[in-house]
mmCIF file of C-alpha atoms and ligand atoms in Angstrom:
data_model
loop_
_atom_site.group_PDB
_atom_site.id
_atom_site.type_symbol
_atom_site.label_atom_id
_atom_site.label_comp_id
_atom_site.label_asym_id
_atom_site.label_seq_id
_atom_site.Cartn_x
_atom_site.Cartn_y
_atom_site.Cartn_z
ATOM 1 C CA MET A 1 -50.192 -10.169 -4.926
ATOM 2 C CA LYS A 2 -48.954 -11.155 -1.536
ATOM 3 C CA PRO A 3 -45.773 -13.229 -1.822
ATOM 4 C CA THR A 4 -45.692 -16.628 -0.241
ATOM 5 C CA CYS A 5 -42.671 -17.343 1.880
ATOM 6 C CA LEU A 6 -42.249 -20.960 2.743
ATOM 7 C CA ALA A 7 -38.716 -21.147 4.034
ATOM 8 C CA ILE A 8 -37.830 -19.294 7.189
ATOM 9 C CA SER A 9 -34.292 -17.997 7.067
ATOM 10 C CA SER A 10 -32.781 -14.572 6.882
ATOM 11 C CA LEU A 11 -31.855 -15.085 3.229
ATOM 12 C CA SER A 12 -35.319 -16.252 2.173
ATOM 13 C CA LEU A 13 -36.939 -13.388 4.033
ATOM 14 C CA VAL A 14 -34.743 -10.947 2.144
ATOM 15 C CA LEU A 15 -35.612 -12.623 -1.140
ATOM 16 C CA CYS A 16 -39.324 -12.568 -0.310
ATOM 17 C CA ALA A 17 -39.136 -8.935 0.691
ATOM 18 C CA THR A 18 -37.382 -7.882 -2.499
ATOM 19 C CA ALA A 19 -39.742 -10.004 -4.609
ATOM 20 C CA ALA A 20 -42.708 -8.337 -2.937
ATOM 21 C CA LEU A 21 -41.313 -4.969 -3.915
ATOM 22 C CA GLY A 22 -40.820 -6.079 -7.493
ATOM 23 C CA GLN A 23 -37.040 -5.818 -7.252
ATOM 24 C CA ALA A 24 -34.464 -8.329 -8.334
ATOM 25 C CA PRO A 25 -32.887 -9.949 -5.284
ATOM 26 C CA VAL A 26 -29.481 -8.593 -4.403
ATOM 27 C CA SER A 27 -26.842 -11.257 -4.771
ATOM 28 C CA PRO A 28 -24.199 -11.654 -2.083
ATOM 29 C CA ILE A 29 -21.620 -10.506 -4.649
ATOM 30 C CA ASP A 30 -23.542 -7.307 -5.345
ATOM 31 C CA SER A 31 -24.054 -6.802 -1.645
ATOM 32 C CA HIS A 32 -20.309 -6.834 -0.986
ATOM 33 C CA ILE A 33 -19.613 -4.630 -3.998
ATOM 34 C CA GLY A 34 -22.233 -2.211 -2.722
ATOM 35 C CA ALA A 35 -20.606 -2.122 0.702
ATOM 36 C CA ALA A 36 -17.239 -1.470 -0.931
ATOM 37 C CA ARG A 37 -18.674 1.269 -3.147
ATOM 38 C CA THR A 38 -20.179 2.999 -0.142
ATOM 39 C CA ALA A 39 -16.918 2.723 1.792
ATOM 40 C CA ALA A 40 -14.916 4.028 -1.167
ATOM 41 C CA GLY A 41 -17.059 7.094 -1.721
ATOM 42 C CA LEU A 42 -15.149 9.551 -3.822
ATOM 43 C CA ASP A 43 -11.962 8.998 -1.819
ATOM 44 C CA TYR A 44 -10.877 5.565 -3.024
ATOM 45 C CA ARG A 45 -12.337 5.201 -6.502
ATOM 46 C CA ALA A 46 -9.283 3.583 -8.078
ATOM 47 C CA THR A 47 -8.925 1.078 -5.253
ATOM 48 C CA PHE A 48 -12.599 0.201 -5.632
ATOM 49 C CA VAL A 49 -12.496 -0.124 -9.425
ATOM 50 C CA ASN A 50 -9.261 -2.114 -9.527
ATOM 51 C CA LEU A 51 -10.312 -4.523 -6.791
ATOM 52 C CA CYS A 52 -14.070 -4.789 -7.211
ATOM 53 C CA LEU A 53 -14.506 -4.394 -10.959
ATOM 54 C CA PRO A 54 -11.475 -6.003 -12.555
ATOM 55 C CA SER A 55 -11.939 -6.168 -16.311
ATOM 56 C CA THR A 56 -8.761 -8.063 -17.000
ATOM 57 C CA PRO A 57 -6.452 -9.879 -14.610
ATOM 58 C CA ARG A 58 -3.789 -7.508 -13.402
ATOM 59 C CA GLY A 59 -0.324 -8.274 -12.201
ATOM 60 C CA GLY A 60 0.764 -8.418 -8.648
ATOM 61 C CA GLY A 61 -1.168 -11.417 -7.478
ATOM 62 C CA ALA A 62 0.422 -14.081 -9.569
ATOM 63 C CA GLY A 63 2.362 -16.834 -7.953
ATOM 64 C CA PRO A 64 5.126 -16.456 -5.449
ATOM 65 C CA ALA A 65 6.479 -13.025 -4.731
ATOM 66 C CA GLY A 66 8.977 -11.939 -7.332
ATOM 67 C CA ARG A 67 7.203 -13.701 -10.142
ATOM 68 C CA GLY A 68 4.197 -12.300 -11.928
ATOM 69 C CA ALA A 69 5.389 -8.915 -10.750
ATOM 70 C CA PRO A 70 5.511 -5.766 -12.831
ATOM 71 C CA VAL A 71 8.749 -5.808 -14.748
ATOM 72 C CA ALA A 72 10.354 -2.754 -16.305
ATOM 73 C CA PRO A 73 13.948 -3.692 -17.073
ATOM 74 C CA GLN A 74 14.663 -0.696 -19.255
ATOM 75 C CA THR A 75 14.305 2.886 -18.207
ATOM 76 C CA PRO A 76 11.148 4.303 -19.730
ATOM 77 C CA ASP A 77 10.973 7.815 -21.114
ATOM 78 C CA ARG A 78 11.604 10.094 -18.132
ATOM 79 C CA ALA A 79 8.844 12.418 -19.275
ATOM 80 C CA THR A 80 6.323 9.699 -18.481
ATOM 81 C CA TRP A 81 7.306 9.094 -14.862
ATOM 82 C CA TYR A 82 9.646 11.643 -13.268
ATOM 83 C CA ALA A 83 8.302 13.574 -10.325
ATOM 84 C CA PRO A 84 10.267 15.883 -8.013
ATOM 85 C CA PRO A 85 10.510 14.945 -4.330
ATOM 86 C CA PHE A 86 8.332 16.559 -1.693
ATOM 87 C CA LYS A 87 8.362 17.027 2.044
ATOM 88 C CA VAL A 88 4.973 15.711 3.125
ATOM 89 C CA PHE A 89 5.155 15.863 6.907
ATOM 90 C CA ASP A 90 7.774 17.271 9.289
ATOM 91 C CA ASN A 91 9.377 13.812 9.321
ATOM 92 C CA LEU A 92 8.096 12.145 6.110
ATOM 93 C CA TYR A 93 9.248 12.739 2.553
ATOM 94 C CA TRP A 94 7.791 11.478 -0.711
ATOM 95 C CA LEU A 95 10.337 10.164 -3.226
ATOM 96 C CA GLY A 96 8.019 8.691 -5.816
ATOM 97 C CA THR A 97 7.535 8.570 -9.514
ATOM 98 C CA ARG A 98 4.105 9.606 -10.703
ATOM 99 C CA GLN A 99 3.008 5.996 -10.418
ATOM 100 C CA HIS A 100 4.926 4.378 -7.567
ATOM 101 C CA SER A 101 5.810 5.766 -4.173
ATOM 102 C CA SER A 102 8.886 5.497 -2.041
ATOM 103 C CA TRP A 103 8.973 7.289 1.310
ATOM 104 C CA ALA A 104 11.687 8.534 3.649
ATOM 105 C CA LEU A 105 10.828 8.538 7.351
ATOM 106 C CA GLN A 106 13.285 10.742 9.227
ATOM 107 C CA SER A 107 14.146 9.801 12.789
ATOM 108 C CA SER A 108 16.589 11.249 15.302
ATOM 109 C CA ALA A 109 19.072 8.515 14.371
ATOM 110 C CA GLY A 110 18.750 8.285 10.605
ATOM 111 C CA ILE A 111 16.367 7.557 7.761
ATOM 112 C CA ILE A 112 14.012 4.652 7.144
ATOM 113 C CA ILE A 113 13.157 4.203 3.462
ATOM 114 C CA ILE A 114 9.738 2.634 2.990
ATOM 115 C CA ASP A 115 9.569 0.800 -0.342
ATOM 116 C CA THR A 116 11.881 1.559 -3.191
ATOM 117 C CA ASN A 117 10.772 1.431 -6.794
ATOM 118 C CA PHE A 118 12.051 0.048 -10.084
ATOM 119 C CA ALA A 119 15.852 -0.017 -10.258
ATOM 120 C CA TRP A 120 15.967 2.829 -12.752
ATOM 121 C CA ALA A 121 14.244 5.131 -10.237
ATOM 122 C CA THR A 122 16.687 4.595 -7.352
ATOM 123 C CA GLY A 123 19.164 7.248 -8.510
ATOM 124 C CA PRO A 124 16.875 9.988 -9.815
ATOM 125 C CA GLU A 125 14.102 9.632 -7.264
ATOM 126 C CA ILE A 126 15.515 8.265 -4.010
ATOM 127 C CA ILE A 127 19.180 9.331 -3.948
ATOM 128 C CA GLU A 128 18.856 12.617 -5.823
ATOM 129 C CA GLY A 129 15.511 13.185 -4.138
ATOM 130 C CA LEU A 130 17.047 13.006 -0.679
ATOM 131 C CA ASN A 131 19.855 15.329 -1.718
ATOM 132 C CA THR A 132 17.381 17.824 -3.186
ATOM 133 C CA LEU A 133 15.453 17.835 0.083
ATOM 134 C CA GLY A 134 18.607 18.443 2.104
ATOM 135 C CA LEU A 135 18.807 14.900 3.453
ATOM 136 C CA ASN A 136 21.845 12.656 3.234
ATOM 137 C CA PRO A 137 21.414 9.213 1.632
ATOM 138 C CA ARG A 138 24.255 8.025 3.873
ATOM 139 C CA ASP A 139 21.842 8.372 6.778
ATOM 140 C CA ILE A 140 19.626 5.569 5.428
ATOM 141 C CA LYS A 141 19.654 2.904 8.132
ATOM 142 C CA TYR A 142 16.746 0.690 7.080
ATOM 143 C CA VAL A 143 14.879 -0.087 3.870
ATOM 144 C CA ILE A 144 11.503 -1.679 4.596
ATOM 145 C CA ILE A 145 9.997 -3.502 1.631
ATOM 146 C CA SER A 146 6.234 -3.992 1.709
ATOM 147 C CA HIS A 147 6.439 -6.883 -0.727
ATOM 148 C CA ALA A 148 8.851 -8.428 -3.178
ATOM 149 C CA HIS A 149 7.568 -7.153 -6.488
ATOM 150 C CA GLY A 150 9.905 -5.266 -8.782
ATOM 151 C CA ASP A 151 7.987 -1.998 -8.674
ATOM 152 C CA HIS A 152 8.685 -1.768 -4.930
ATOM 153 C CA ASP A 153 11.907 -3.637 -4.218
ATOM 154 C CA GLN A 154 14.400 -3.232 -7.062
ATOM 155 C CA GLY A 155 16.183 -0.384 -5.276
ATOM 156 C CA ALA A 156 16.813 -2.320 -2.064
ATOM 157 C CA ALA A 157 20.082 -3.955 -3.101
ATOM 158 C CA GLU A 158 21.680 -0.679 -4.215
ATOM 159 C CA LEU A 159 20.745 1.141 -1.008
ATOM 160 C CA GLN A 160 22.082 -1.783 1.012
ATOM 161 C CA ARG A 161 25.329 -1.901 -0.964
ATOM 162 C CA ARG A 162 26.037 1.844 -1.120
ATOM 163 C CA TYR A 163 24.919 2.932 2.327
ATOM 164 C CA GLY A 164 24.948 -0.195 4.453
ATOM 165 C CA ALA A 165 21.201 0.032 4.996
ATOM 166 C CA GLN A 166 19.551 -3.038 6.471
ATOM 167 C CA VAL A 167 16.751 -4.433 4.335
ATOM 168 C CA VAL A 168 13.567 -5.530 6.098
ATOM 169 C CA MET A 169 11.158 -7.875 4.326
ATOM 170 C CA GLY A 170 8.497 -10.446 5.128
ATOM 171 C CA ALA A 171 10.107 -13.860 5.597
ATOM 172 C CA PRO A 172 8.298 -15.572 2.674
ATOM 173 C CA ASP A 173 9.219 -12.711 0.337
ATOM 174 C CA TRP A 174 12.885 -13.056 1.281
ATOM 175 C CA GLY A 175 12.578 -16.637 0.095
ATOM 176 C CA ALA A 176 11.350 -15.501 -3.305
ATOM 177 C CA THR A 177 13.894 -12.668 -3.542
ATOM 178 C CA LEU A 178 16.939 -14.777 -2.795
ATOM 179 C CA THR A 179 16.134 -17.168 -5.647
ATOM 180 C CA ARG A 180 16.388 -14.390 -8.212
ATOM 181 C CA PRO A 181 19.365 -14.442 -10.560
ATOM 182 C CA ALA A 182 22.166 -11.983 -9.808
ATOM 183 C CA THR A 183 21.350 -10.314 -13.116
ATOM 184 C CA ALA A 184 17.840 -9.367 -11.937
ATOM 185 C CA PRO A 185 17.151 -5.623 -12.311
ATOM 186 C CA GLY A 186 18.707 -3.833 -9.361
ATOM 187 C CA GLY A 187 20.506 -6.963 -8.199
ATOM 188 C CA VAL A 188 19.640 -9.154 -5.230
ATOM 189 C CA PRO A 189 19.947 -7.838 -1.666
ATOM 190 C CA LYS A 190 21.588 -10.023 0.927
ATOM 191 C CA ARG A 191 19.251 -11.262 3.587
ATOM 192 C CA ASP A 192 18.998 -8.934 6.569
ATOM 193 C CA ILE A 193 15.848 -8.752 8.682
ATOM 194 C CA ALA A 194 12.980 -11.168 8.036
ATOM 195 C CA VAL A 195 9.582 -10.441 9.560
ATOM 196 C CA GLY A 196 7.406 -13.399 10.449
ATOM 197 C CA PRO A 197 3.632 -13.628 10.831
ATOM 198 C CA GLU A 198 3.834 -12.133 14.317
ATOM 199 C CA GLY A 199 5.160 -8.823 12.942
ATOM 200 C CA ARG A 200 7.531 -6.636 14.908
ATOM 201 C CA THR A 201 8.301 -3.110 15.954
ATOM 202 C CA LEU A 202 11.264 -1.453 14.266
ATOM 203 C CA THR A 203 12.738 1.415 16.258
ATOM 204 C CA LEU A 204 15.294 3.923 15.011
ATOM 205 C CA GLY A 205 16.100 6.779 17.366
ATOM 206 C CA ASP A 206 12.871 8.470 18.384
ATOM 207 C CA THR A 207 10.711 6.720 15.782
ATOM 208 C CA SER A 208 9.027 3.312 15.902
ATOM 209 C CA VAL A 209 7.332 1.601 12.987
ATOM 210 C CA GLU A 210 4.827 -1.091 13.831
ATOM 211 C CA ILE A 211 5.265 -3.707 11.122
ATOM 212 C CA VAL A 212 2.199 -5.878 10.580
ATOM 213 C CA ALA A 213 2.315 -9.065 8.528
ATOM 214 C CA THR A 214 -0.541 -8.800 6.022
ATOM 215 C CA PRO A 215 -0.100 -11.790 3.705
ATOM 216 C CA GLY A 216 -2.258 -12.058 0.623
ATOM 217 C CA HIS A 217 -0.986 -9.879 -2.208
ATOM 218 C CA THR A 218 2.233 -11.826 -1.664
ATOM 219 C CA PRO A 219 2.872 -14.366 1.096
ATOM 220 C CA GLY A 220 5.174 -11.923 2.908
ATOM 221 C CA THR A 221 3.369 -8.624 2.407
ATOM 222 C CA LEU A 222 3.940 -6.132 5.223
ATOM 223 C CA SER A 223 1.880 -3.121 6.205
ATOM 224 C CA TYR A 224 2.779 -0.462 8.763
ATOM 225 C CA VAL A 225 1.596 2.033 11.299
ATOM 226 C CA PHE A 226 3.943 4.857 12.266
ATOM 227 C CA PRO A 227 3.881 8.429 13.559
ATOM 228 C CA VAL A 228 4.062 11.488 11.345
ATOM 229 C CA LYS A 229 4.209 15.101 12.432
ATOM 230 C CA ASP A 230 2.304 17.990 10.914
ATOM 231 C CA ARG A 231 3.759 21.296 12.128
ATOM 232 C CA GLY A 232 4.674 19.589 15.380
ATOM 233 C CA ARG A 233 1.358 17.741 15.830
ATOM 234 C CA THR A 234 1.839 13.963 15.955
ATOM 235 C CA LEU A 235 -0.574 11.803 13.968
ATOM 236 C CA MET A 236 -0.543 8.130 13.105
ATOM 237 C CA ALA A 237 -0.287 6.896 9.523
ATOM 238 C CA ALA A 238 -1.427 3.510 8.239
ATOM 239 C CA TYR A 239 0.437 2.144 5.231
ATOM 240 C CA SER A 240 -1.203 -0.474 3.027
ATOM 241 C CA GLY A 241 1.493 -2.794 1.695
ATOM 242 C CA GLY A 242 -0.124 -4.763 -1.123
ATOM 243 C CA THR A 243 -3.325 -4.239 -3.026
ATOM 244 C CA LEU A 244 -4.231 -6.286 -6.071
ATOM 245 C CA THR A 245 -5.892 -9.696 -6.017
ATOM 246 C CA GLY A 246 -6.120 -10.212 -9.782
ATOM 247 C CA ALA A 247 -4.545 -13.632 -10.004
ATOM 248 C CA PHE A 248 -5.702 -15.376 -6.830
ATOM 249 C CA GLY A 249 -7.887 -17.656 -8.951
ATOM 250 C CA THR A 250 -9.919 -20.213 -7.013
ATOM 251 C CA ASP A 251 -7.445 -20.484 -4.143
ATOM 252 C CA GLY A 252 -9.930 -19.873 -1.364
ATOM 253 C CA ALA A 253 -7.327 -19.936 1.386
ATOM 254 C CA ARG A 254 -5.431 -17.120 -0.297
ATOM 255 C CA TRP A 255 -8.554 -14.990 -0.579
ATOM 256 C CA ASP A 256 -9.337 -15.641 3.086
ATOM 257 C CA GLU A 257 -5.776 -14.761 4.081
ATOM 258 C CA TYR A 258 -5.948 -11.469 2.193
ATOM 259 C CA ILE A 259 -9.338 -10.582 3.684
ATOM 260 C CA ALA A 260 -8.140 -11.415 7.196
ATOM 261 C CA SER A 261 -5.052 -9.273 6.616
ATOM 262 C CA GLN A 262 -7.170 -6.220 5.758
ATOM 263 C CA ARG A 263 -9.166 -6.649 8.942
ATOM 264 C CA LYS A 264 -5.936 -7.117 10.895
ATOM 265 C CA ILE A 265 -4.206 -3.954 9.673
ATOM 266 C CA GLY A 266 -7.519 -2.102 9.912
ATOM 267 C CA LYS A 267 -7.729 -2.958 13.611
ATOM 268 C CA VAL A 268 -4.106 -2.028 14.284
ATOM 269 C CA ALA A 269 -4.736 1.275 12.511
ATOM 270 C CA ALA A 270 -7.912 1.862 14.513
ATOM 271 C CA ASP A 271 -6.227 1.033 17.812
ATOM 272 C CA ALA A 272 -3.466 3.505 16.965
ATOM 273 C CA GLY A 273 -5.963 6.171 15.915
ATOM 274 C CA ALA A 274 -4.487 6.370 12.427
ATOM 275 C CA SER A 275 -5.865 9.316 10.483
ATOM 276 C CA VAL A 276 -3.498 9.160 7.487
ATOM 277 C CA ILE A 277 -3.634 6.451 4.810
ATOM 278 C CA LEU A 278 -0.584 5.804 2.654
ATOM 279 C CA SER A 279 0.142 3.371 -0.147
ATOM 280 C CA ASN A 280 2.934 2.561 -2.559
ATOM 281 C CA HIS A 281 0.845 3.446 -5.623
ATOM 282 C CA SER A 282 -0.362 7.005 -6.173
ATOM 283 C CA GLU A 283 -3.542 5.759 -7.772
ATOM 284 C CA TYR A 284 -4.639 4.443 -4.368
ATOM 285 C CA ASP A 285 -3.705 7.235 -1.976
ATOM 286 C CA GLY A 286 -3.359 10.181 -4.358
ATOM 287 C CA ALA A 287 0.205 10.734 -3.149
ATOM 288 C CA TYR A 288 1.553 12.446 -6.261
ATOM 289 C CA THR A 289 -1.310 14.928 -6.366
ATOM 290 C CA LYS A 290 -1.477 15.481 -2.623
ATOM 291 C CA ALA A 291 2.279 15.914 -2.253
ATOM 292 C CA ARG A 292 2.193 18.867 -4.623
ATOM 293 C CA LEU A 293 -0.620 20.431 -2.596
ATOM 294 C CA ILE A 294 1.436 20.540 0.594
ATOM 295 C CA ALA A 295 2.994 23.857 -0.364
ATOM 296 C CA ALA A 296 -0.362 25.483 -1.105
ATOM 297 C CA PRO A 297 -1.617 27.818 1.613
ATOM 298 C CA ARG A 298 -4.287 26.146 3.726
ATOM 299 C CA GLN A 299 -7.634 27.849 3.922
ATOM 300 C CA PRO A 300 -9.206 28.353 7.357
ATOM 301 C CA GLY A 301 -10.403 24.957 8.591
ATOM 302 C CA GLU A 302 -8.573 23.102 5.841
ATOM 303 C CA ASP A 303 -6.393 20.240 7.014
ATOM 304 C CA HIS A 304 -3.219 18.725 5.639
ATOM 305 C CA PRO A 305 -4.123 16.931 2.368
ATOM 306 C CA PHE A 306 -2.930 13.548 3.630
ATOM 307 C CA ILE A 307 -4.954 13.692 6.850
ATOM 308 C CA VAL A 308 -8.241 11.999 5.984
ATOM 309 C CA GLY A 309 -9.438 11.090 9.484
ATOM 310 C CA THR A 310 -9.771 7.840 11.376
ATOM 311 C CA GLU A 311 -13.108 6.926 9.814
ATOM 312 C CA ALA A 312 -11.770 7.341 6.269
ATOM 313 C CA VAL A 313 -8.714 5.211 7.067
ATOM 314 C CA GLN A 314 -11.052 2.438 8.170
ATOM 315 C CA ARG A 315 -13.087 2.816 4.983
ATOM 316 C CA TYR A 316 -9.972 2.142 2.938
ATOM 317 C CA PHE A 317 -9.491 -1.278 4.484
ATOM 318 C CA THR A 318 -13.231 -1.950 4.214
ATOM 319 C CA VAL A 319 -12.985 -1.401 0.451
ATOM 320 C CA MET A 320 -10.174 -3.940 0.248
ATOM 321 C CA ALA A 321 -11.928 -6.576 2.369
ATOM 322 C CA GLU A 322 -15.354 -6.179 0.762
ATOM 323 C CA CYS A 323 -14.007 -6.204 -2.802
ATOM 324 C CA ALA A 324 -11.942 -9.288 -2.053
ATOM 325 C CA THR A 325 -14.980 -11.016 -0.569
ATOM 326 C CA ALA A 326 -17.027 -10.194 -3.682
ATOM 327 C CA SER A 327 -14.225 -11.327 -5.987
ATOM 328 C CA LYS A 328 -13.771 -14.578 -4.105
ATOM 329 C CA LEU A 329 -17.473 -15.340 -4.575
ATOM 330 C CA ARG A 330 -17.341 -14.278 -8.220
ATOM 331 C CA VAL A 331 -14.563 -16.693 -9.126
ATOM 332 C CA GLY A 332 -16.149 -19.487 -7.140
ATOM 333 C CA ALA A 333 -13.235 -19.916 -4.752
ATOM 334 C CA GLN A 334 -13.890 -22.312 -1.898
HETATM 335 ZN ZN1 LIG B 401 2.755 -6.096 -5.998
#
């Protein structure tokens, strides 16, 4: 039977068309989830599942930065987390546990540490990791914290205290950090460099990191674009600073801020030609697995495992924006 379409709008035409084909109309939520699934492909399954199909609220989105964050005050069994350090690019080193990543960006004038980890990982992963790789922790000049949650910032105070490193953090996340008690795991860093919504470029020697304010996961979340070198070839890496949206609730402005942030860092990454995507959780960028592949001989035509291409970098941020849009609709945020 020919369907009757009374209302003339793009939405009603879609509904009429799908009804005529005997299909259930696709809801806007499903449409965004579908777009995210397509963008994720097989590359970003965990990002897609955690953001688009949350079964239970997960930490990381709750309240001001520093609260609602993953907390691990006691050192867990080393067998469950320890990973050796790896040189990933000519100038970038991975110092992560199997779950969380910390990175060392080597410049001509010292080291920039990008994210730390829980306090119990600072010694075995960052300090011993640098020594194992032939780098000197005393060369750490900056520690850039993507956001003030314990799984990424508890090492900042120790690196500041021991090596005089300057800690860089989004201005709102400094606010949350400085209200922590002195007994907080890892201690409390003293305020150094606060990055506002305009972002900034941090230069050390021959290396510049473009710091982009990407509020959402926390109010002061920072993401980055910086150069890496593969056997002398310079490429640009995009670093996603905060991922989960699990506790945004019906705060529509916060959803919108997060979505806008993904588009913002996506554009900065595109303008820079970023072909490497990095995160602070291995489940999102595969860092732990990929880092161990670096030493494997490359087959003819096979690229460095972290080089995914400019199109795939853009797909990562599409997954984040589309999943957040679907989730905002699902919870009825205005
Ligand atoms: Zn977090």
